Amino acid sequence: MPGDKLPTEAALAERFGVNRHTVRHGLSALVKEGLVRTRRGAGVFVAATPTDYPIGKRVRFHENLIAAGRKPEKRVLQVEERSATGGEAKALLVDEGDPICAYHGLSLSDGQPIAIFESLFPLTRLPGFTGALSETSSVTEALRMAGVSDYTRATTRLTAVRASVTQALHLQVSEGDPLLRSTGVNVDEAKTPIEYGRTWFAGDRVILTFEEP
Amino acid sequence: MPGDKLPTEAALAERFGVNRHTVRHGLSALVKEGLVRTRRGAGVFVAATPTDYPIGKRVRFHENLIAAGRKPEKRVLQVEERSATGGEAKALLVDEGDPICAYHGLSLSDGQPIAIFESLFPLTRLPGFTGALSETSSVTEALRMAGVSDYTRATTRLTAVRASVTQALHLQVSEGDPLLRSTGVNVDEAKTPIEYGRTWFAGDRVILTFEEP
DNA sequence: TTTAATTTGTGCGTATGTATT
DNA sequence: AAATACATACGCACAAATTAA
């Protein structure tokens, strides 16, 4: 099982009657293949296979993970109402200073953090959204309560960045580790932006997939 | 210079005042990067090219850059014929050991390197492709000469990784900098794979955008 | 909070096997 | 056949990070 701890190198060496160096040599091969992960002072652990995460018109993070046989989990870090900055307003097609709901969170799969995200919702179009989100803790449900029955992803922008200290902390990776940054806008049926989100995926835990039909 | 022989491990160990194990550990890293090649009983030699090292390609890349007002450029690093490894064969739906054409290169925009790529073409389906590629230096044209009039991208997989030494060298970034890795398969009109490619984009120079119409 | 034990990471020394020259 | 050189393995020691007492 991913996350399980292997016997210590010394134990494996004794078990198979070989030197610890030999065990380490074998383990290094597994590390190179990405099957296990080592942590100095802690041990060797079975690596979680990178989660394939299909991107498309309808991105439903939880549903995708469930379909992949994972146990997804979402952890809310912060929900606040504030006014939109210039860039945020531009993406959401609202005016700078308009009220928005900022939703910070952490996504996990099988207990392992795989992404942190910030979602911004224009409150001018979604009255009562913040309260609904607090109650349901489901974005889709809260949007429905705010009058948006369906939404689709209009744009996706991807690049690779280094993990900052706080990002590394939340994602349980090392500072400077590569992250996949996704920026996107979701729109309602009238093509009006109703969410502007940024997501940072741990590079070694997620693979985004695009399938052309 | 390629082909030159390095001092023996023992000599290097004495020269730097370290143990031979340490030298071997360092050399193994160079071997992994494809910079040197070892021959038991003979010595360690500078590799002719950074061979067998993952790199990839992205379709319509040039067109996108041109549309953005850039001056794209493609630089061929290496073209060789070799046999497919297990993973490559699986992606191309051929048998392990079947002949393929490996095409390594560097993509630049306005003179700045933005991506390195490795494209693999199954020669069992594309007779004479290598020669055609050498003549035309255009993948699309070479494919047409090999009998493929049109092709489309079937899958795209994206994740973030750290730049290796050689990748950093080609892309003119620092070792460990975040790269956006794209893996994809192109298929012909009969949905048969005709190209398996990997591309590494410099994270701070490229943003991939996906727009849903 | 501090300390101690545990565990991986790194390095040195040595010996033996195997391929090349 | 002999010397050279890489490949593999064992044993020991210590550093660095983690974990538990």
PDB file of N, CA and C in Angstrom, chain B residues 35-84:
ATOM      1  N   LEU B  35      26.404  11.366 -20.133  1.00  0.00           N
ATOM      2  CA  LEU B  35      27.573  12.157 -20.500  1.00  0.00           C
ATOM      3  C   LEU B  35      28.800  11.284 -20.730  1.00  0.00           C
ATOM      4  N   VAL B  36      28.906  10.205 -19.981  1.00  0.00           N
ATOM      5  CA  VAL B  36      30.039   9.299 -20.171  1.00  0.00           C
ATOM      6  C   VAL B  36      29.515   7.876 -20.324  1.00  0.00           C
ATOM      7  N   ARG B  37      30.401   7.029 -20.768  1.00  0.00           N
ATOM      8  CA  ARG B  37      30.041   5.645 -21.018  1.00  0.00           C
ATOM      9  C   ARG B  37      31.148   4.778 -20.449  1.00  0.00           C
ATOM     10  N   THR B  38      30.807   3.715 -19.761  1.00  0.00           N
ATOM     11  CA  THR B  38      31.842   2.867 -19.167  1.00  0.00           C
ATOM     12  C   THR B  38      31.919   1.543 -19.908  1.00  0.00           C
ATOM     13  N   ARG B  39      33.110   1.018 -19.998  1.00  0.00           N
ATOM     14  CA  ARG B  39      33.314  -0.298 -20.585  1.00  0.00           C
ATOM     15  C   ARG B  39      34.198  -1.077 -19.640  1.00  0.00           C
ATOM     16  N   ARG B  40      33.639  -2.137 -19.120  1.00  0.00           N
ATOM     17  CA  ARG B  40      34.372  -2.935 -18.143  1.00  0.00           C
ATOM     18  C   ARG B  40      35.696  -3.412 -18.726  1.00  0.00           C
ATOM     19  N   GLY B  41      36.736  -3.219 -17.964  1.00  0.00           N
ATOM     20  CA  GLY B  41      38.045  -3.654 -18.396  1.00  0.00           C
ATOM     21  C   GLY B  41      38.744  -2.656 -19.296  1.00  0.00           C
ATOM     22  N   ALA B  42      37.993  -1.703 -19.822  1.00  0.00           N
ATOM     23  CA  ALA B  42      38.587  -0.737 -20.747  1.00  0.00           C
ATOM     24  C   ALA B  42      38.764   0.620 -20.069  1.00  0.00           C
ATOM     25  N   GLY B  43      37.673   1.207 -19.633  1.00  0.00           N
ATOM     26  CA  GLY B  43      37.767   2.523 -19.017  1.00  0.00           C
ATOM     27  C   GLY B  43      36.475   3.300 -19.126  1.00  0.00           C
ATOM     28  N   VAL B  44      36.544   4.556 -18.778  1.00  0.00           N
ATOM     29  CA  VAL B  44      35.388   5.454 -18.863  1.00  0.00           C
ATOM     30  C   VAL B  44      35.649   6.444 -19.981  1.00  0.00           C
ATOM     31  N   PHE B  45      34.673   6.610 -20.861  1.00  0.00           N
ATOM     32  CA  PHE B  45      34.868   7.428 -22.040  1.00  0.00           C
ATOM     33  C   PHE B  45      33.767   8.491 -22.138  1.00  0.00           C
ATOM     34  N   VAL B  46      34.148   9.611 -22.679  1.00  0.00           N
ATOM     35  CA  VAL B  46      33.176  10.683 -22.898  1.00  0.00           C
ATOM     36  C   VAL B  46      32.208  10.244 -23.991  1.00  0.00           C
ATOM     37  N   ALA B  47      30.916  10.296 -23.702  1.00  0.00           N
ATOM     38  CA  ALA B  47      29.915   9.836 -24.654  1.00  0.00           C
ATOM     39  C   ALA B  47      29.866  10.757 -25.860  1.00  0.00           C
ATOM     40  N   ALA B  48      29.565  10.177 -27.012  1.00  0.00           N
ATOM     41  CA  ALA B  48      29.527  10.950 -28.249  1.00  0.00           C
ATOM     42  C   ALA B  48      28.416  11.986 -28.201  1.00  0.00           C
ATOM     43  N   THR B  49      27.294  11.595 -27.667  1.00  0.00           N
ATOM     44  CA  THR B  49      26.160  12.519 -27.580  1.00  0.00           C
ATOM     45  C   THR B  49      25.409  12.193 -26.310  1.00  0.00           C
ATOM     46  N   PRO B  50      24.642  13.123 -25.812  1.00  0.00           N
ATOM     47  CA  PRO B  50      23.787  12.803 -24.672  1.00  0.00           C
ATOM     48  C   PRO B  50      22.728  11.808 -25.114  1.00  0.00           C
ATOM     49  N   THR B  51      23.103  10.550 -25.168  1.00  0.00           N
ATOM     50  CA  THR B  51      22.215   9.555 -25.762  1.00  0.00           C
ATOM     51  C   THR B  51      21.201   9.028 -24.769  1.00  0.00           C
ATOM     52  N   ASP B  52      20.214   8.374 -25.336  1.00  0.00           N
ATOM     53  CA  ASP B  52      19.219   7.672 -24.529  1.00  0.00           C
ATOM     54  C   ASP B  52      18.752   8.513 -23.374  1.00  0.00           C
ATOM     55  N   TYR B  53      18.541   9.760 -23.668  1.00  0.00           N
ATOM     56  CA  TYR B  53      18.033  10.584 -22.595  1.00  0.00           C
ATOM     57  C   TYR B  53      16.728  11.222 -22.988  1.00  0.00           C
ATOM     58  N   PRO B  54      15.770  11.143 -22.065  1.00  0.00           N
ATOM     59  CA  PRO B  54      14.399  11.532 -22.371  1.00  0.00           C
ATOM     60  C   PRO B  54      14.254  12.966 -22.831  1.00  0.00           C
ATOM     61  N   ILE B  55      13.627  13.098 -23.928  1.00  0.00           N
ATOM     62  CA  ILE B  55      13.276  14.420 -24.415  1.00  0.00           C
ATOM     63  C   ILE B  55      12.064  14.258 -25.319  1.00  0.00           C
ATOM     64  N   GLY B  56      11.344  15.256 -25.603  1.00  0.00           N
ATOM     65  CA  GLY B  56      10.102  15.051 -26.332  1.00  0.00           C
ATOM     66  C   GLY B  56       9.715  16.145 -27.306  1.00  0.00           C
ATOM     67  N   LYS B  57       8.526  16.092 -27.797  1.00  0.00           N
ATOM     68  CA  LYS B  57       8.124  17.036 -28.839  1.00  0.00           C
ATOM     69  C   LYS B  57       6.653  17.386 -28.713  1.00  0.00           C
ATOM     70  N   ARG B  58       6.314  18.483 -29.219  1.00  0.00           N
ATOM     71  CA  ARG B  58       4.935  18.919 -29.106  1.00  0.00           C
ATOM     72  C   ARG B  58       4.450  19.373 -30.461  1.00  0.00           C
ATOM     73  N   VAL B  59       3.276  18.954 -30.801  1.00  0.00           N
ATOM     74  CA  VAL B  59       2.761  19.260 -32.130  1.00  0.00           C
ATOM     75  C   VAL B  59       2.250  20.691 -32.186  1.00  0.00           C
ATOM     76  N   ARG B  60       2.301  21.246 -33.327  1.00  0.00           N
ATOM     77  CA  ARG B  60       1.797  22.592 -33.586  1.00  0.00           C
ATOM     78  C   ARG B  60       2.511  23.637 -32.736  1.00  0.00           C
ATOM     79  N   PHE B  61       3.646  23.253 -32.248  1.00  0.00           N
ATOM     80  CA  PHE B  61       4.372  24.166 -31.379  1.00  0.00           C
ATOM     81  C   PHE B  61       4.797  25.405 -32.154  1.00  0.00           C
ATOM     82  N   HIS B  62       5.348  25.171 -33.306  1.00  0.00           N
ATOM     83  CA  HIS B  62       5.813  26.298 -34.116  1.00  0.00           C
ATOM     84  C   HIS B  62       4.691  27.234 -34.490  1.00  0.00           C
ATOM     85  N   GLU B  63       3.573  26.637 -34.888  1.00  0.00           N
ATOM     86  CA  GLU B  63       2.454  27.467 -35.302  1.00  0.00           C
ATOM     87  C   GLU B  63       1.995  28.377 -34.170  1.00  0.00           C
ATOM     88  N   ASN B  64       1.956  27.812 -32.962  1.00  0.00           N
ATOM     89  CA  ASN B  64       1.528  28.607 -31.818  1.00  0.00           C
ATOM     90  C   ASN B  64       2.476  29.773 -31.572  1.00  0.00           C
ATOM     91  N   LEU B  65       3.743  29.504 -31.678  1.00  0.00           N
ATOM     92  CA  LEU B  65       4.719  30.563 -31.425  1.00  0.00           C
ATOM     93  C   LEU B  65       4.662  31.637 -32.500  1.00  0.00           C
ATOM     94  N   ILE B  66       4.488  31.182 -33.735  1.00  0.00           N
ATOM     95  CA  ILE B  66       4.384  32.157 -34.818  1.00  0.00           C
ATOM     96  C   ILE B  66       3.166  33.043 -34.603  1.00  0.00           C
ATOM     97  N   ALA B  67       2.066  32.411 -34.203  1.00  0.00           N
ATOM     98  CA  ALA B  67       0.846  33.165 -33.954  1.00  0.00           C
ATOM     99  C   ALA B  67       1.050  34.171 -32.834  1.00  0.00           C
ATOM    100  N   ALA B  68       1.946  33.872 -31.938  1.00  0.00           N
ATOM    101  CA  ALA B  68       2.201  34.778 -30.822  1.00  0.00           C
ATOM    102  C   ALA B  68       3.231  35.840 -31.188  1.00  0.00           C
ATOM    103  N   GLY B  69       3.611  35.863 -32.466  1.00  0.00           N
ATOM    104  CA  GLY B  69       4.547  36.894 -32.889  1.00  0.00           C
ATOM    105  C   GLY B  69       5.999  36.595 -32.579  1.00  0.00           C
ATOM    106  N   ARG B  70       6.278  35.312 -32.313  1.00  0.00           N
ATOM    107  CA  ARG B  70       7.666  34.948 -31.991  1.00  0.00           C
ATOM    108  C   ARG B  70       8.367  34.428 -33.235  1.00  0.00           C
ATOM    109  N   LYS B  71       9.668  34.305 -33.106  1.00  0.00           N
ATOM    110  CA  LYS B  71      10.446  33.707 -34.180  1.00  0.00           C
ATOM    111  C   LYS B  71      10.971  32.361 -33.707  1.00  0.00           C
ATOM    112  N   PRO B  72      10.215  31.323 -33.989  1.00  0.00           N
ATOM    113  CA  PRO B  72      10.615  30.004 -33.500  1.00  0.00           C
ATOM    114  C   PRO B  72      11.749  29.421 -34.322  1.00  0.00           C
ATOM    115  N   GLU B  73      12.460  28.515 -33.731  1.00  0.00           N
ATOM    116  CA  GLU B  73      13.598  27.882 -34.364  1.00  0.00           C
ATOM    117  C   GLU B  73      13.730  26.483 -33.787  1.00  0.00           C
ATOM    118  N   LYS B  74      14.127  25.568 -34.632  1.00  0.00           N
ATOM    119  CA  LYS B  74      14.306  24.207 -34.167  1.00  0.00           C
ATOM    120  C   LYS B  74      15.731  23.768 -34.472  1.00  0.00           C
ATOM    121  N   ARG B  75      16.383  23.228 -33.475  1.00  0.00           N
ATOM    122  CA  ARG B  75      17.766  22.818 -33.646  1.00  0.00           C
ATOM    123  C   ARG B  75      17.876  21.318 -33.402  1.00  0.00           C
ATOM    124  N   VAL B  76      18.349  20.599 -34.391  1.00  0.00           N
ATOM    125  CA  VAL B  76      18.451  19.147 -34.261  1.00  0.00           C
ATOM    126  C   VAL B  76      19.713  18.795 -33.474  1.00  0.00           C
ATOM    127  N   LEU B  77      19.524  18.041 -32.426  1.00  0.00           N
ATOM    128  CA  LEU B  77      20.676  17.609 -31.637  1.00  0.00           C
ATOM    129  C   LEU B  77      21.185  16.257 -32.113  1.00  0.00           C
ATOM    130  N   GLN B  78      20.252  15.399 -32.479  1.00  0.00           N
ATOM    131  CA  GLN B  78      20.666  14.049 -32.862  1.00  0.00           C
ATOM    132  C   GLN B  78      19.521  13.330 -33.555  1.00  0.00           C
ATOM    133  N   VAL B  79      19.856  12.565 -34.567  1.00  0.00           N
ATOM    134  CA  VAL B  79      18.899  11.654 -35.195  1.00  0.00           C
ATOM    135  C   VAL B  79      19.576  10.301 -35.313  1.00  0.00           C
ATOM    136  N   GLU B  80      18.951   9.294 -34.751  1.00  0.00           N
ATOM    137  CA  GLU B  80      19.578   7.980 -34.797  1.00  0.00           C
ATOM    138  C   GLU B  80      18.515   6.904 -34.908  1.00  0.00           C
ATOM    139  N   GLU B  81      18.963   5.749 -35.403  1.00  0.00           N
ATOM    140  CA  GLU B  81      18.085   4.594 -35.428  1.00  0.00           C
ATOM    141  C   GLU B  81      18.549   3.630 -34.351  1.00  0.00           C
ATOM    142  N   ARG B  82      17.611   3.156 -33.574  1.00  0.00           N
ATOM    143  CA  ARG B  82      17.957   2.185 -32.532  1.00  0.00           C
ATOM    144  C   ARG B  82      16.726   1.321 -32.274  1.00  0.00           C
ATOM    145  N   SER B  83      16.849   0.410 -31.291  1.00  0.00           N
ATOM    146  CA  SER B  83      15.720  -0.464 -30.998  1.00  0.00           C
ATOM    147  C   SER B  83      14.945   0.084 -29.805  1.00  0.00           C
ATOM    148  N   ALA B  84      13.662  -0.175 -29.798  1.00  0.00           N
ATOM    149  CA  ALA B  84      12.770   0.393 -28.793  1.00  0.00           C
ATOM    150  C   ALA B  84      12.925  -0.319 -27.457  1.00  0.00           C
TER     151      ALA B  84
END
